[in-house]
Coordinates of C-alpha atoms in Angstrom, one line a residue:
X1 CA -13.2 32.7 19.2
X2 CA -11.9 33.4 16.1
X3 CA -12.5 31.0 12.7
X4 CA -8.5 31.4 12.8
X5 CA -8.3 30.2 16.7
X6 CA -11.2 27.8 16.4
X7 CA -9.7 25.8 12.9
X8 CA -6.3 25.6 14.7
X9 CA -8.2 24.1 17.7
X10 CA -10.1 22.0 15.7
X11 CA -7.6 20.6 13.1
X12 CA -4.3 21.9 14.0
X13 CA -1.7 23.7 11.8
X14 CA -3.2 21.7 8.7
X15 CA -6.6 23.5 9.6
X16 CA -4.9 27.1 10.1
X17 CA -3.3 27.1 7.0
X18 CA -5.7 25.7 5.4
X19 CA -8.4 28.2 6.0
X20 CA -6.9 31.8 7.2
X21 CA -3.7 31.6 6.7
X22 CA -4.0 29.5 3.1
X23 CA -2.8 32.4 1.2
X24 CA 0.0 33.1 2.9
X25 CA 1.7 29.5 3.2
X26 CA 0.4 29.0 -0.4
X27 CA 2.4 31.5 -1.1
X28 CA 5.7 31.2 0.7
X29 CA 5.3 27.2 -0.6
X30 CA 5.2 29.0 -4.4
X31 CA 8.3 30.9 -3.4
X32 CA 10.3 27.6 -2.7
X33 CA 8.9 25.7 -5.9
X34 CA 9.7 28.8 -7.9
X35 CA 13.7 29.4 -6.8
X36 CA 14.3 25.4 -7.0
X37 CA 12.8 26.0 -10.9
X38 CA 15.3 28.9 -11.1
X39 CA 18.4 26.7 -10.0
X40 CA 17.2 24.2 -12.6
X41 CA 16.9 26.8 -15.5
X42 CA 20.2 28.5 -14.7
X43 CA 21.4 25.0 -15.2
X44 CA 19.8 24.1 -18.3
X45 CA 21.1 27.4 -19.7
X46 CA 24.8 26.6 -18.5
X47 CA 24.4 23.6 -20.6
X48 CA 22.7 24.0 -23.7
X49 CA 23.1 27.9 -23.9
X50 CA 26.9 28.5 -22.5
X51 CA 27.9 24.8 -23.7
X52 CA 29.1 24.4 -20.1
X53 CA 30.0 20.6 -19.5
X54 CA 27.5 18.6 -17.5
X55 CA 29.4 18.6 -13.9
X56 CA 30.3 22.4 -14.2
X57 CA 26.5 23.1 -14.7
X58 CA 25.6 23.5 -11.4
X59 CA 23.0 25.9 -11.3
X60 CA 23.2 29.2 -9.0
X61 CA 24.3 27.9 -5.7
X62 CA 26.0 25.2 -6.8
X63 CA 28.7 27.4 -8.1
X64 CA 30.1 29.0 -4.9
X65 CA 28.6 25.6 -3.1
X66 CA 29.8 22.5 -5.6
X67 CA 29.2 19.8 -3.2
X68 CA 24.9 21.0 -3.1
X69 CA 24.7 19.3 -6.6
X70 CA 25.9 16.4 -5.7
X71 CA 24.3 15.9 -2.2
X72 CA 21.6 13.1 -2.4
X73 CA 20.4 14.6 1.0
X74 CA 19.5 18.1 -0.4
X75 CA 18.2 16.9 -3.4
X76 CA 15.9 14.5 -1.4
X77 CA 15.1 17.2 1.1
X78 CA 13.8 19.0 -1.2
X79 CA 11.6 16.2 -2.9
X80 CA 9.9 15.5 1.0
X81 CA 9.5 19.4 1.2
X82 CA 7.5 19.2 -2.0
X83 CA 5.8 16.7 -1.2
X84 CA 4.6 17.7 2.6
X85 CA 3.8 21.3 0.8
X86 CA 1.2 19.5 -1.6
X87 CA -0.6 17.2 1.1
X88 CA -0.5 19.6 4.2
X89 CA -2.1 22.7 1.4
X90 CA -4.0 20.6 -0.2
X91 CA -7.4 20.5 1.8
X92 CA -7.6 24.3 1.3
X93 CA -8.6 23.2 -2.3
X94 CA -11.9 22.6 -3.2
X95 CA -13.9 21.0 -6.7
X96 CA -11.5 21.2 -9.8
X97 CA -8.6 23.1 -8.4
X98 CA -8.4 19.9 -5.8
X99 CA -8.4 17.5 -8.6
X100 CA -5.5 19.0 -10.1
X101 CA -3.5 19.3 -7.1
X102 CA -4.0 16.0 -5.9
X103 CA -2.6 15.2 -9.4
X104 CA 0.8 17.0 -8.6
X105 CA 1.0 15.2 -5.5
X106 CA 0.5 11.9 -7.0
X107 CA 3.4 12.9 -9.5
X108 CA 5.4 14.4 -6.8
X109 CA 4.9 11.3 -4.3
X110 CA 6.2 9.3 -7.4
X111 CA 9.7 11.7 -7.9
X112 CA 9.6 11.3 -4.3
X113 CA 10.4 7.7 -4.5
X114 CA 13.1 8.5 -7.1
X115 CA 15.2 10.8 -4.4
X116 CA 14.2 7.9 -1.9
X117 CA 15.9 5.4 -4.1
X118 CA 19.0 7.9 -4.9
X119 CA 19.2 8.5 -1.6
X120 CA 19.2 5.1 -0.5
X121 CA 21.9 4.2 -3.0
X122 CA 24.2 6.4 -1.3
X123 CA 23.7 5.4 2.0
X124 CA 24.2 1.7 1.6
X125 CA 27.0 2.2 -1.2
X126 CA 24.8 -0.1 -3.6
X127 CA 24.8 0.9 -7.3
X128 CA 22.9 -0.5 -10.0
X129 CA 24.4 -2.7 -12.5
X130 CA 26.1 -1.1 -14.8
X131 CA 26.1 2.5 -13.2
X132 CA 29.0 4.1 -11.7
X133 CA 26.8 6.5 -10.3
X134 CA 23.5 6.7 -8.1
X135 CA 21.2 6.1 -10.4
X136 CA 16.9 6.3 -10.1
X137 CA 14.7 3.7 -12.1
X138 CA 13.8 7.0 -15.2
X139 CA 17.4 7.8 -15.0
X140 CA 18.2 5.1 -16.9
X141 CA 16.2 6.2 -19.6
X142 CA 16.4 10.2 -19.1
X143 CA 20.0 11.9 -18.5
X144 CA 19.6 13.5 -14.9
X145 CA 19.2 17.4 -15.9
X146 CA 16.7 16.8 -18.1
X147 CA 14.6 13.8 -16.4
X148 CA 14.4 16.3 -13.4
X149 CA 13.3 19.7 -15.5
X150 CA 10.9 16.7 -17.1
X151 CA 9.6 16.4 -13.3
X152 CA 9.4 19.4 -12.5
X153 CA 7.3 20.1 -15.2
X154 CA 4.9 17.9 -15.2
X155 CA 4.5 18.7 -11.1
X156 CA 4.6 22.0 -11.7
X157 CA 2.0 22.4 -14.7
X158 CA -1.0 21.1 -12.8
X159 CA -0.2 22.8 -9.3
X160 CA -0.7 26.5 -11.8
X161 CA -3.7 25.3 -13.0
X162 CA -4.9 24.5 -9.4
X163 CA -3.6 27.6 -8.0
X164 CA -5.3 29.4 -11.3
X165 CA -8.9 27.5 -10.8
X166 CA -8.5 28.1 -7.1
X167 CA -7.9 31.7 -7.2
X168 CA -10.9 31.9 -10.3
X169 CA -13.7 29.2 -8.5
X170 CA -16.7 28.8 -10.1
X171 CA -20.4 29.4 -8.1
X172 CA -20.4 26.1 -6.7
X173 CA -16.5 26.1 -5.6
X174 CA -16.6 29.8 -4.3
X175 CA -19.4 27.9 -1.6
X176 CA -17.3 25.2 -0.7
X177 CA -14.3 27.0 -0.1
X178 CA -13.1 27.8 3.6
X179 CA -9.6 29.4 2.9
X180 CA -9.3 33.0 2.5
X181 CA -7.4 32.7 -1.1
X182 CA -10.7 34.5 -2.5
X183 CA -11.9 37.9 -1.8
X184 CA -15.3 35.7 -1.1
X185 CA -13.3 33.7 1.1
X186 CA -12.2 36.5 2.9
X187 CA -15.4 37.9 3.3
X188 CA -16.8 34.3 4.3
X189 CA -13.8 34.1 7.5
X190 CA -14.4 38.1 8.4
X191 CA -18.0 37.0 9.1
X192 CA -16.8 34.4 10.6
X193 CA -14.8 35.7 13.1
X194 CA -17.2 39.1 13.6
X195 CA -19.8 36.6 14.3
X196 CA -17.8 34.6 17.3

């Protein structure tokens, strides 16, 4: 049985991607986190670069697909997506690269609650006083666009320095790791599975 085969028996999808297929899903997850950045930088630059008003900012899809900027639903499906990414990938992590993972998903949990709350507002028609829109709790001190590049940023600055001290391990991390993100790790599963 392959270490593949026997970490999917074992633990599932978590343990498959978690061990031989880490790189991969890492990966594709960094490919999602790096277009939603994108749609929020295209914005940014329609506003403070083109001098675009606020509600015709809306980012790179948002322009042949208004009604994605406004959808509570999207915006929260893509807080849950973050946050599932950073808890399913995150046992493939091991020493200090874990640390600052579990920091973005802390953070992220947090922004979760935020879309929750958005979302929420939507769905029962409740506003807070003195809003005439859906509104989350940093919202009322952060304007939208930039409480959500704020968020994003302080997500996405200590997932790179996990995925940079995960890809760079030192001696006593390159021995705990099990995913195949290394070329040690590599080695470690090839063995592995030559050895089943």
């Amino acid at each position: 049985m392959t270490v593949a085969k026997e970490q999917s028996a074992r633990g599932g999808v978590l343990g498959a991607i978690n061990t031989a297929h880490h790189r991969a899903v890492l990966g594709l997850y960094m490919l999602i986190v790096l277009a939603h950045w994108a749609e929020h930088l295209v914005q940014a630059y329609q506003i403070w670069v083109l001098g675009w008003a606020r509600p015709q900012a809306r980012g790179v899809l948002g322009m042949p697909f208004p009604w994605l900027v406004s959808s509570e639903w999207l915006h929260y499906a893509y807080a849950i997506i973050m946050l599932i990414g950073l808890f399913a990938l995150r046992p493939g992590f091991v020493g200090r690269a874990r640390t600052w993972w579990t920091v973005a998903l802390v953070i992220q949990f947090w922004h979760h609650v935020e879309h929750l709350f958005l979302l929420l507002q939507v769905q029962v028609g409740f506003l807070l006083p003195g809003t005439a829109v859906p509104t989350s709790f940093a919202q009322l001190l952060i304007p939208r666009v930039e409480l959500h590049l704020f968020y994003n940023s302080i997500v996405f600055v200590p997932m790179l320095i996990a995925m940079y001290l995960h890809l760079r391990p030192n001696d006593r991390e390159k021995m705990m790791a099990r995913c195949n993100c290394t070329p040690e790790g590599r080695r470690r599963l090839a063995l592995a599975n030559s050895g089943s």
